[in-house]
Amino acid sequence: MLESLLVVLLIGAIAWVGSYMGLTILFGVILPYVAVCVFVIGLVRRMVYWAKSPVPFAIPTTGGQERSLDFIKHDKLDCPNTKWGVVVRMFLEVCCFRSLFRNTHAVSFEQDPVSKGPRLVYYSSKWLWFFSLLFHYCFFIVFLRHFRFFMEPVPCCISFIEAVDGFLQIGSPRFFLTGGLLLVAILFLLCRRIFDQRLRYISLINDYFPLFLLLGIVLSGLCLRYFDKAEIAQVKIFIMSLTHFSPVVSNLDLNAMFIVHLTLVCTLLIYFPFSKLVHMPGIFFSPTRNLPTNTREVRHINPWNPPKQFFTYPEYEDRYREAMAQAGLPLEKQPNQKPAE
Amino acid sequence: MLYNKSAVYIGIVILVILLTSPFWVGLFGHNYTSTGITTPKDQATCIENADFMRAQHMRLLNEWRDKALRDETRTYVATDGKKWEISLQNTCMRCHTNYKSFCEKCHLSNSVSPYCWTCHIIPTEGK
């Protein structure tokens, strides 16, 4: 846990020092281009790798009654048996995180009046579902809001999102709700790992690192907006020059915190295809989610089964007929009788 | 060999299009190479130095609003000791007369919509 925090701090510190050493070309131009290439190519490679992997068994997870006899009620959302049903389940999974909604929390009681002894009770636990939903949607909106730096003129849908996001009209620059909520959600997800003993036991550096990295990105972003302000006009000139492949850095005054923010985002992009964060395209490749639950209707053939060399009984008899006849075994077709007999 | 070829290809194409969107959405509009802002010619400095004003003017204006309307303090002492009257109309807009060639230049292209003008009147033309 601490080492992943240190790594994130180190990356930030390197970027901070780099911006003062005049390495803006390295951190502001080369790194973003490399990061975007690694991100896109890495994700596509990962998707091709998954698409190449055969699914040996039909393993859709079931959360309800599979389609069966007519008088048994079929759970169409959790156990779809058609392609269209799978699309609906997938949509709900991606947009509403239905499987996290089923999350439970186990509590053990030493002395329970019901069982008159120790008892394990699973309670519904919606916290993870709520905060991960909050995190993902806030992140998405924050990402969308950044398109004001990529587009000139800024389309009205982006301005509309900003207007709704900042409707509380707190301060100037206006406080955006999603920025604050994103921070809250990340802190919850982090605290969940740190303070839940059971979860902490199974948490590894690759669980903590993305959280600290995202925390770093969010904090540096909030800092850029509300405290150590970047000049957004300069930032936009710089970003637009990057996306138009004619980077300008020389006469721009970019603040160090901006370089830190950019470098942390680039780190995220580079880290993304090799980490657990690839669940973004990965969810669509999960056989537990994307297979229809029609295991009683359709036989799932393991795609890596070798082609079978069938040797049917008529073929067997054709080959060994003479020998079988000599041994006096019963035959479906007698060997050709000699004309003399 | 790829399984579910068509679905995977469609997925990859959609993903790549979405992920590279910051690069190609910029092509719909025009490039943004300068703010195109015009600063008043007859003044050497603003209330504070230019760097501070560029980065922190929104905070300053917000503080001024609170000072003037909530605390009824109408004097601002700048870092160089100079005293200024806290007033958007009488202090800021005495030099920055043109809304279109000053405020709006950056605000519009960076999608900043301050709520100054829900109370103040937008100056339409320079004096």
Short mmCIF file of C-alpha atoms in Angstrom, two decimals:
data_model
loop_
_atom_site.label_atom_id
_atom_site.label_comp_id
_atom_site.label_asym_id
_atom_site.label_seq_id
_atom_site.Cartn_x
_atom_site.Cartn_y
_atom_site.Cartn_z
CA MET A 1 0.00 0.00 0.00
CA LEU A 2 2.65 2.48 1.05
CA GLU A 3 4.90 1.54 -1.85
CA SER A 4 2.17 2.31 -4.38
CA LEU A 5 1.59 5.67 -2.69
CA LEU A 6 5.31 6.34 -2.86
CA VAL A 7 5.46 5.39 -6.55
CA VAL A 8 2.65 7.83 -7.37
CA LEU A 9 4.31 10.57 -5.31
CA LEU A 10 7.61 9.84 -7.03
CA ILE A 11 6.05 10.13 -10.49
CA GLY A 12 4.48 13.41 -9.46
CA ALA A 13 7.74 14.67 -8.00
CA ILE A 14 9.69 13.71 -11.12
CA ALA A 15 7.20 15.60 -13.28
CA TRP A 16 7.30 18.58 -10.92
CA VAL A 17 11.09 18.75 -10.99
CA GLY A 18 11.10 18.07 -14.73
CA SER A 19 8.88 21.03 -15.45
CA TYR A 20 11.28 23.31 -13.57
CA MET A 21 14.26 21.81 -15.38
CA GLY A 22 12.71 22.77 -18.72
CA LEU A 23 11.83 19.21 -19.69
CA THR A 24 8.38 20.28 -20.87
CA ILE A 25 9.09 18.67 -24.26
CA LEU A 26 9.66 15.33 -22.57
CA PHE A 27 6.73 15.42 -20.11
CA GLY A 28 4.34 17.51 -22.17
CA VAL A 29 4.87 16.25 -25.70
CA ILE A 30 6.77 12.96 -25.99
CA LEU A 31 5.17 11.27 -22.99
CA PRO A 32 1.54 12.01 -23.99
CA TYR A 33 2.08 10.73 -27.54
CA VAL A 34 3.82 7.58 -26.26
CA ALA A 35 1.08 7.11 -23.66
CA VAL A 36 -1.75 7.38 -26.19
CA CYS A 37 0.00 4.91 -28.52
CA VAL A 38 0.64 2.42 -25.70
CA PHE A 39 -2.94 2.84 -24.49
CA VAL A 40 -4.66 2.27 -27.84
CA ILE A 41 -2.32 -0.44 -29.15
CA GLY A 42 -2.21 -2.15 -25.76
CA LEU A 43 -5.99 -2.27 -25.47
CA VAL A 44 -6.47 -3.55 -29.02
CA ARG A 45 -3.80 -6.21 -28.45
CA ARG A 46 -5.52 -7.25 -25.27
CA MET A 47 -8.90 -7.47 -27.02
CA VAL A 48 -7.45 -9.55 -29.86
CA TYR A 49 -5.82 -11.82 -27.28
CA TRP A 50 -9.15 -12.32 -25.55
CA ALA A 51 -10.98 -12.85 -28.83
CA LYS A 52 -8.47 -15.59 -29.66
CA SER A 53 -9.12 -17.43 -26.40
CA PRO A 54 -11.67 -20.21 -26.82
CA VAL A 55 -14.46 -20.61 -24.28
CA PRO A 56 -14.46 -24.32 -23.40
CA PHE A 57 -17.61 -24.33 -21.31
CA ALA A 58 -20.86 -22.40 -21.23
CA ILE A 59 -20.37 -20.59 -17.93
CA PRO A 60 -22.88 -17.73 -17.78
CA THR A 61 -23.46 -16.79 -14.16
CA THR A 62 -27.04 -17.25 -13.22
CA GLY A 63 -28.90 -14.88 -10.98
CA GLY A 64 -32.36 -16.30 -11.57
CA GLN A 65 -34.41 -19.04 -13.13
CA GLU A 66 -33.22 -20.33 -16.47
CA ARG A 67 -35.86 -20.75 -19.16
CA SER A 68 -37.45 -24.10 -18.56
CA LEU A 69 -40.99 -25.40 -18.74
CA ASP A 70 -43.76 -22.97 -19.56
CA PHE A 71 -45.26 -22.90 -16.08
CA ILE A 72 -41.91 -22.05 -14.43
CA LYS A 73 -41.32 -18.31 -14.47
CA HIS A 74 -38.26 -17.42 -16.51
CA ASP A 75 -36.02 -14.62 -15.17
CA LYS A 76 -35.41 -12.79 -18.43
CA LEU A 77 -32.98 -10.18 -17.06
CA ASP A 78 -30.66 -12.45 -15.11
CA CYS A 79 -30.90 -15.58 -17.21
CA PRO A 80 -31.50 -14.49 -20.79
CA ASN A 81 -31.60 -17.31 -23.29
CA THR A 82 -31.42 -15.22 -26.47
CA LYS A 83 -28.81 -12.92 -27.98
CA TRP A 84 -31.06 -9.90 -27.53
CA GLY A 85 -31.57 -10.84 -23.88
CA VAL A 86 -27.79 -10.95 -23.45
CA VAL A 87 -27.53 -7.47 -24.97
CA VAL A 88 -30.04 -6.21 -22.41
CA ARG A 89 -28.22 -7.92 -19.53
CA MET A 90 -24.90 -6.55 -20.77
CA PHE A 91 -26.32 -3.05 -21.04
CA LEU A 92 -27.67 -3.18 -17.48
CA GLU A 93 -24.40 -4.64 -16.24
CA VAL A 94 -22.30 -1.92 -17.87
CA CYS A 95 -24.60 0.98 -17.04
CA CYS A 96 -26.05 -0.05 -13.67
CA PHE A 97 -23.50 -2.56 -12.28
CA ARG A 98 -26.23 -5.07 -11.47
CA SER A 99 -23.81 -7.74 -10.27
CA LEU A 100 -22.36 -5.35 -7.68
CA PHE A 101 -25.91 -4.62 -6.57
CA ARG A 102 -26.06 -8.22 -5.39
CA ASN A 103 -23.00 -7.70 -3.20
CA THR A 104 -23.29 -9.15 0.29
CA HIS A 105 -21.48 -8.66 3.54
CA ALA A 106 -20.92 -11.64 5.83
CA VAL A 107 -21.25 -11.23 9.59
CA SER A 108 -20.61 -14.08 11.99
CA PHE A 109 -22.37 -14.29 15.33
CA GLU A 110 -20.85 -16.31 18.18
CA GLN A 111 -24.15 -16.97 19.90
CA ASP A 112 -27.27 -16.59 17.84
CA PRO A 113 -30.78 -17.26 19.19
CA VAL A 114 -31.93 -18.69 15.86
CA SER A 115 -29.33 -21.41 15.49
CA LYS A 116 -28.58 -21.58 19.24
CA GLY A 117 -24.90 -21.37 18.44
CA PRO A 118 -22.56 -19.66 15.98
CA ARG A 119 -24.22 -18.41 12.85
CA LEU A 120 -23.07 -16.71 9.65
CA VAL A 121 -25.43 -14.11 8.20
CA TYR A 122 -25.07 -12.49 4.79
CA TYR A 123 -26.43 -8.98 4.70
CA SER A 124 -27.06 -7.02 1.55
CA SER A 125 -24.30 -4.46 1.09
CA LYS A 126 -24.90 -1.71 -1.42
CA TRP A 127 -21.98 0.57 -0.51
CA LEU A 128 -19.58 -0.82 -3.07
CA TRP A 129 -22.26 -0.69 -5.73
CA PHE A 130 -23.17 2.91 -4.89
CA PHE A 131 -19.66 4.29 -4.69
CA SER A 132 -18.35 2.48 -7.74
CA LEU A 133 -21.33 3.72 -9.72
CA LEU A 134 -20.66 7.21 -8.40
CA PHE A 135 -16.98 6.91 -9.24
CA HIS A 136 -17.49 5.66 -12.79
CA TYR A 137 -20.16 8.19 -13.73
CA CYS A 138 -18.29 11.12 -12.18
CA PHE A 139 -15.13 10.05 -13.95
CA PHE A 140 -17.04 9.85 -17.22
CA ILE A 141 -18.50 13.33 -16.79
CA VAL A 142 -15.13 14.76 -15.77
CA PHE A 143 -13.65 13.16 -18.89
CA LEU A 144 -16.42 14.67 -21.04
CA ARG A 145 -15.92 18.09 -19.47
CA HIS A 146 -12.28 17.99 -20.57
CA PHE A 147 -13.44 18.12 -24.18
CA ARG A 148 -13.63 21.89 -23.81
CA PHE A 149 -9.85 21.73 -24.20
CA PHE A 150 -10.04 19.59 -27.32
CA MET A 151 -12.65 21.48 -29.30
CA GLU A 152 -12.94 25.01 -30.65
CA PRO A 153 -15.68 26.19 -30.55
CA VAL A 154 -16.90 24.28 -27.48
CA PRO A 155 -20.12 22.46 -28.39
CA CYS A 156 -23.22 23.39 -26.42
CA CYS A 157 -23.60 19.89 -24.95
CA ILE A 158 -20.30 20.33 -23.07
CA SER A 159 -21.37 23.75 -21.81
CA PHE A 160 -24.68 22.23 -20.76
CA ILE A 161 -22.92 19.52 -18.75
CA GLU A 162 -20.81 22.21 -17.08
CA ALA A 163 -23.85 24.31 -16.31
CA VAL A 164 -25.60 21.36 -14.65
CA ASP A 165 -22.43 20.24 -12.92
CA GLY A 166 -21.81 23.68 -11.45
CA PHE A 167 -25.41 24.57 -10.72
CA LEU A 168 -24.67 25.26 -7.04
CA GLN A 169 -22.72 28.35 -8.17
CA ILE A 170 -20.22 28.08 -5.35
CA GLY A 171 -17.18 30.26 -5.76
CA SER A 172 -15.36 31.29 -8.85
CA PRO A 173 -14.28 29.27 -10.78
CA ARG A 174 -17.52 27.52 -10.13
CA PHE A 175 -17.32 24.37 -8.05
CA PHE A 176 -18.12 21.30 -10.13
CA LEU A 177 -20.02 18.66 -8.19
CA THR A 178 -18.57 15.72 -10.13
CA GLY A 179 -15.01 16.73 -9.22
CA GLY A 180 -15.82 16.68 -5.51
CA LEU A 181 -17.91 13.51 -5.71
CA LEU A 182 -15.16 11.78 -7.67
CA LEU A 183 -12.75 12.51 -4.83
CA VAL A 184 -15.25 11.22 -2.26
CA ALA A 185 -15.83 8.02 -4.26
CA ILE A 186 -12.12 7.32 -4.67
CA LEU A 187 -11.51 7.93 -0.98
CA PHE A 188 -14.29 5.48 -0.16
CA LEU A 189 -12.87 2.83 -2.48
CA LEU A 190 -9.44 3.36 -0.93
CA CYS A 191 -10.65 3.35 2.68
CA ARG A 192 -12.65 0.22 1.95
CA ARG A 193 -9.41 -1.55 1.06
CA ILE A 194 -7.48 -0.12 3.99
CA PHE A 195 -9.98 -0.48 6.83
CA ASP A 196 -11.81 -3.68 5.90
CA GLN A 197 -9.54 -6.33 7.41
CA ARG A 198 -10.65 -9.11 5.06
CA LEU A 199 -10.28 -6.94 2.00
CA ARG A 200 -6.95 -5.60 3.13
CA TYR A 201 -5.66 -9.16 3.45
CA ILE A 202 -6.32 -9.88 -0.22
CA SER A 203 -5.29 -6.45 -1.56
CA LEU A 204 -2.10 -6.21 -3.56
CA ILE A 205 0.00 -3.42 -4.96
CA ASN A 206 -1.93 -3.64 -8.23
CA ASP A 207 -5.10 -2.85 -6.29
CA TYR A 208 -3.67 0.12 -4.44
CA PHE A 209 -1.61 1.64 -7.25
CA PRO A 210 -4.52 2.52 -9.58
CA LEU A 211 -6.42 4.00 -6.64
CA PHE A 212 -3.53 6.18 -5.57
CA LEU A 213 -2.86 7.11 -9.18
CA LEU A 214 -6.47 8.16 -9.68
CA LEU A 215 -6.37 10.01 -6.38
CA GLY A 216 -3.26 11.84 -7.59
CA ILE A 217 -4.95 12.74 -10.87
CA VAL A 218 -8.10 13.98 -9.15
CA LEU A 219 -6.22 15.96 -6.50
CA SER A 220 -3.89 17.58 -9.03
CA GLY A 221 -6.89 18.34 -11.23
CA LEU A 222 -8.85 19.93 -8.38
CA CYS A 223 -5.74 21.83 -7.38
CA LEU A 224 -5.35 23.16 -10.92
CA ARG A 225 -8.91 24.38 -10.96
CA TYR A 226 -9.31 25.82 -7.47
CA PHE A 227 -5.89 26.53 -5.96
CA ASP A 228 -2.67 26.55 -7.95
CA LYS A 229 -4.50 27.68 -11.04
CA ALA A 230 -3.39 26.88 -14.53
CA GLU A 231 -4.13 29.42 -17.17
CA ILE A 232 -6.70 27.50 -19.10
CA ALA A 233 -6.32 29.58 -22.26
CA GLN A 234 -2.62 28.62 -22.38
CA VAL A 235 -3.48 25.03 -21.55
CA LYS A 236 -6.00 24.92 -24.36
CA ILE A 237 -3.50 26.34 -26.85
CA PHE A 238 -1.04 23.68 -25.75
CA ILE A 239 -3.54 20.80 -25.84
CA MET A 240 -4.92 21.85 -29.23
CA SER A 241 -1.37 22.00 -30.60
CA LEU A 242 -0.85 18.43 -29.36
CA THR A 243 -4.04 17.11 -30.94
CA HIS A 244 -3.19 18.89 -34.19
CA PHE A 245 0.26 17.22 -34.18
CA SER A 246 2.15 20.50 -34.16
CA PRO A 247 3.17 20.83 -30.51
CA VAL A 248 3.99 24.30 -29.21
CA VAL A 249 5.74 24.61 -25.89
CA SER A 250 8.33 27.33 -26.26
CA ASN A 251 6.32 30.49 -25.63
CA LEU A 252 3.72 28.95 -23.34
CA ASP A 253 3.68 29.43 -19.62
CA LEU A 254 2.49 26.05 -18.30
CA ASN A 255 2.50 25.64 -14.59
CA ALA A 256 4.26 22.76 -12.86
CA MET A 257 1.07 21.35 -11.41
CA PHE A 258 -0.33 21.03 -14.92
CA ILE A 259 2.70 18.98 -15.97
CA VAL A 260 2.21 16.79 -12.87
CA HIS A 261 -1.46 16.29 -13.77
CA LEU A 262 -0.61 15.47 -17.38
CA THR A 263 2.17 13.08 -16.39
CA LEU A 264 -0.08 11.22 -13.96
CA VAL A 265 -2.74 10.89 -16.68
CA CYS A 266 -0.10 9.57 -19.08
CA THR A 267 1.00 7.08 -16.41
CA LEU A 268 -2.60 5.94 -16.14
CA LEU A 269 -2.84 5.53 -19.92
CA ILE A 270 0.38 3.52 -20.07
CA TYR A 271 -0.54 1.42 -17.06
CA PHE A 272 -4.12 0.82 -18.19
CA PRO A 273 -3.70 -2.00 -20.77
CA PHE A 274 -1.52 -4.05 -18.40
CA SER A 275 -3.61 -3.72 -15.27
CA LYS A 276 -6.96 -4.70 -13.87
CA LEU A 277 -8.32 -1.48 -15.32
CA VAL A 278 -8.78 -3.24 -18.67
CA HIS A 279 -12.11 -4.35 -17.32
CA MET A 280 -13.36 -1.48 -19.49
CA PRO A 281 -13.24 -3.59 -22.69
CA GLY A 282 -12.89 -6.77 -20.64
CA ILE A 283 -16.45 -6.77 -19.35
CA PHE A 284 -17.64 -7.37 -22.92
CA PHE A 285 -15.40 -10.43 -23.18
CA SER A 286 -16.53 -12.07 -19.93
CA PRO A 287 -18.10 -15.43 -20.78
CA THR A 288 -20.00 -15.29 -17.50
CA ARG A 289 -21.82 -12.22 -18.81
CA ASN A 290 -21.88 -12.47 -22.59
CA LEU A 291 -23.12 -16.02 -23.07
CA PRO A 292 -26.84 -16.70 -23.22
CA THR A 293 -28.08 -19.04 -20.49
CA ASN A 294 -29.43 -21.64 -22.86
CA THR A 295 -27.37 -24.56 -21.63
CA ARG A 296 -30.40 -26.88 -21.64
CA GLU A 297 -31.36 -26.00 -25.19
CA VAL A 298 -28.04 -25.77 -27.00
CA ARG A 299 -25.04 -28.03 -26.62
CA HIS A 300 -21.89 -25.96 -26.15
CA ILE A 301 -19.05 -27.50 -28.13
CA ASN A 302 -15.57 -26.87 -26.81
CA PRO A 303 -13.87 -25.14 -29.74
CA TRP A 304 -10.50 -26.74 -29.08
CA ASN A 305 -11.77 -30.28 -29.25
CA PRO A 306 -9.77 -32.02 -32.00
CA PRO A 307 -11.81 -33.26 -34.95
CA LYS A 308 -13.06 -36.72 -34.03
CA GLN A 309 -11.92 -39.77 -35.99
CA PHE A 310 -15.14 -41.71 -35.92
CA PHE A 311 -14.97 -45.46 -36.54
CA THR A 312 -18.54 -46.67 -36.86
CA TYR A 313 -19.66 -50.25 -36.35
CA PRO A 314 -20.46 -50.87 -40.07
CA GLU A 315 -16.90 -49.64 -40.89
CA TYR A 316 -15.53 -51.92 -38.16
CA GLU A 317 -17.40 -54.88 -39.55
CA ASP A 318 -16.25 -54.08 -43.09
CA ARG A 319 -12.64 -54.16 -41.92
CA TYR A 320 -12.77 -57.32 -39.78
CA ARG A 321 -15.57 -59.25 -41.49
CA GLU A 322 -13.44 -62.18 -42.60
CA ALA A 323 -11.82 -62.61 -39.22
CA MET A 324 -15.11 -62.24 -37.40
CA ALA A 325 -16.75 -64.81 -39.65
CA GLN A 326 -13.92 -67.24 -39.04
CA ALA A 327 -14.26 -66.74 -35.28
CA GLY A 328 -17.96 -67.40 -35.62
CA LEU A 329 -19.04 -63.97 -34.36
CA PRO A 330 -22.49 -62.75 -35.33
CA LEU A 331 -22.40 -60.39 -38.32
CA GLU A 332 -24.91 -57.96 -39.76
CA LYS A 333 -23.75 -58.78 -43.26
CA GLN A 334 -22.23 -62.12 -44.08
CA PRO A 335 -18.97 -62.24 -46.03
CA ASN A 336 -19.36 -63.03 -49.72
CA GLN A 337 -20.18 -66.68 -50.01
CA LYS A 338 -17.91 -68.72 -52.22
CA PRO A 339 -19.84 -69.78 -55.33
CA ALA A 340 -18.78 -73.46 -54.82
CA GLU A 341 -20.68 -73.81 -51.54
CA MET B 1 -8.22 -17.46 -34.91
CA LEU B 2 -10.68 -14.94 -33.55
CA TYR B 3 -13.97 -16.05 -32.08
CA ASN B 4 -17.08 -13.89 -32.72
CA LYS B 5 -15.11 -12.04 -35.38
CA SER B 6 -17.70 -9.49 -36.43
CA ALA B 7 -18.60 -8.46 -32.88
CA VAL B 8 -14.94 -8.16 -31.89
CA TYR B 9 -14.07 -6.06 -34.94
CA ILE B 10 -17.02 -3.73 -34.32
CA GLY B 11 -15.97 -3.46 -30.67
CA ILE B 12 -12.37 -2.65 -31.54
CA VAL B 13 -13.41 -0.02 -34.09
CA ILE B 14 -15.80 1.66 -31.61
CA LEU B 15 -13.16 1.59 -28.87
CA VAL B 16 -10.43 3.07 -31.07
CA ILE B 17 -12.77 5.78 -32.34
CA LEU B 18 -13.76 6.71 -28.78
CA LEU B 19 -10.23 6.59 -27.40
CA THR B 20 -8.77 8.75 -30.15
CA SER B 21 -11.69 11.18 -30.04
CA PRO B 22 -9.64 13.99 -28.43
CA PHE B 23 -7.54 13.97 -31.60
CA TRP B 24 -10.21 13.93 -34.25
CA VAL B 25 -12.95 16.01 -32.61
CA GLY B 26 -10.58 18.98 -32.83
CA LEU B 27 -10.77 18.72 -36.61
CA PHE B 28 -14.46 19.68 -36.66
CA GLY B 29 -13.83 23.21 -35.50
CA HIS B 30 -10.72 25.25 -36.00
CA ASN B 31 -7.37 25.28 -34.28
CA TYR B 32 -6.83 27.45 -31.23
CA THR B 33 -3.43 29.03 -31.36
CA SER B 34 -3.88 32.29 -29.49
CA THR B 35 -6.37 33.87 -27.16
CA GLY B 36 -6.74 36.92 -29.41
CA ILE B 37 -7.18 39.06 -26.35
CA THR B 38 -6.62 42.83 -26.50
CA THR B 39 -5.34 44.43 -23.33
CA PRO B 40 -5.74 48.15 -22.71
CA LYS B 41 -2.94 50.04 -24.42
CA ASP B 42 -2.74 53.05 -22.13
CA GLN B 43 -2.04 51.12 -18.91
CA ALA B 44 1.25 49.49 -17.91
CA THR B 45 -0.10 47.18 -15.22
CA CYS B 46 -3.38 45.95 -13.89
CA ILE B 47 -4.28 45.91 -10.19
CA GLU B 48 -1.79 43.13 -9.57
CA ASN B 49 0.83 41.80 -11.98
CA ALA B 50 -0.25 40.13 -15.20
CA ASP B 51 0.54 36.56 -14.11
CA PHE B 52 -1.58 36.92 -11.00
CA MET B 53 -4.41 38.54 -12.92
CA ARG B 54 -4.43 35.84 -15.59
CA ALA B 55 -4.55 32.99 -13.10
CA GLN B 56 -6.48 34.48 -10.20
CA HIS B 57 -8.76 37.22 -11.55
CA MET B 58 -11.83 35.07 -10.94
CA ARG B 59 -10.90 34.62 -7.30
CA LEU B 60 -10.16 38.30 -6.92
CA LEU B 61 -13.51 39.24 -8.44
CA ASN B 62 -15.28 36.78 -6.20
CA GLU B 63 -13.58 38.24 -3.13
CA TRP B 64 -14.40 41.75 -4.29
CA ARG B 65 -18.03 40.80 -4.68
CA ASP B 66 -18.12 39.47 -1.12
CA LYS B 67 -16.24 42.45 0.27
CA ALA B 68 -18.38 45.03 -1.47
CA LEU B 69 -21.77 43.43 -0.95
CA ARG B 70 -21.40 41.55 2.32
CA ASP B 71 -18.78 43.52 4.25
CA GLU B 72 -19.34 46.90 2.61
CA THR B 73 -15.61 47.29 2.20
CA ARG B 74 -14.97 49.30 -0.91
CA THR B 75 -11.17 49.56 -0.79
CA TYR B 76 -8.69 46.98 -1.96
CA VAL B 77 -5.02 47.28 -1.11
CA ALA B 78 -2.86 45.71 -3.79
CA THR B 79 0.43 43.96 -3.03
CA ASP B 80 2.32 47.07 -4.12
CA GLY B 81 0.38 49.11 -1.55
CA LYS B 82 -1.76 50.94 -4.04
CA LYS B 83 -5.41 51.42 -3.09
CA TRP B 84 -8.20 50.58 -5.49
CA GLU B 85 -11.90 51.06 -5.33
CA ILE B 86 -13.69 47.73 -5.25
CA SER B 87 -16.00 48.05 -8.20
CA LEU B 88 -16.35 46.10 -11.41
CA GLN B 89 -17.98 48.96 -13.22
CA ASN B 90 -15.74 51.79 -12.01
CA THR B 91 -12.39 50.06 -11.62
CA CYS B 92 -12.12 47.04 -13.93
CA MET B 93 -14.21 48.32 -16.76
CA ARG B 94 -12.60 51.73 -16.78
CA CYS B 95 -9.71 50.20 -18.71
CA HIS B 96 -11.22 46.93 -19.92
CA THR B 97 -14.01 48.64 -21.73
CA ASN B 98 -14.79 46.11 -24.37
CA TYR B 99 -16.48 42.89 -23.28
CA LYS B 100 -16.24 41.28 -26.71
CA SER B 101 -12.54 41.75 -27.20
CA PHE B 102 -11.54 41.08 -23.60
CA CYS B 103 -13.70 38.94 -21.28
CA GLU B 104 -15.44 36.94 -23.93
CA LYS B 105 -12.30 36.05 -25.89
CA CYS B 106 -11.06 33.51 -23.34
CA HIS B 107 -14.34 32.70 -21.66
CA LEU B 108 -16.14 31.68 -24.79
CA SER B 109 -13.45 29.41 -26.21
CA ASN B 110 -12.75 27.81 -22.83
CA SER B 111 -16.42 27.39 -22.02
CA VAL B 112 -16.33 29.57 -18.95
CA SER B 113 -19.65 31.15 -18.11
CA PRO B 114 -19.22 33.41 -15.09
CA TYR B 115 -22.34 34.80 -13.52
CA CYS B 116 -21.08 38.38 -13.38
CA TRP B 117 -23.68 39.39 -15.89
CA THR B 118 -26.70 38.13 -14.07
CA CYS B 119 -26.43 41.36 -12.02
CA HIS B 120 -24.10 43.62 -14.00
CA ILE B 121 -24.91 44.89 -17.45
CA ILE B 122 -22.68 43.55 -20.20
CA PRO B 123 -20.83 46.49 -21.73
CA THR B 124 -21.79 46.34 -25.37
CA GLU B 125 -19.43 48.91 -26.88
CA GLY B 126 -16.26 50.64 -25.74
CA LYS B 127 -16.56 54.27 -24.68
#
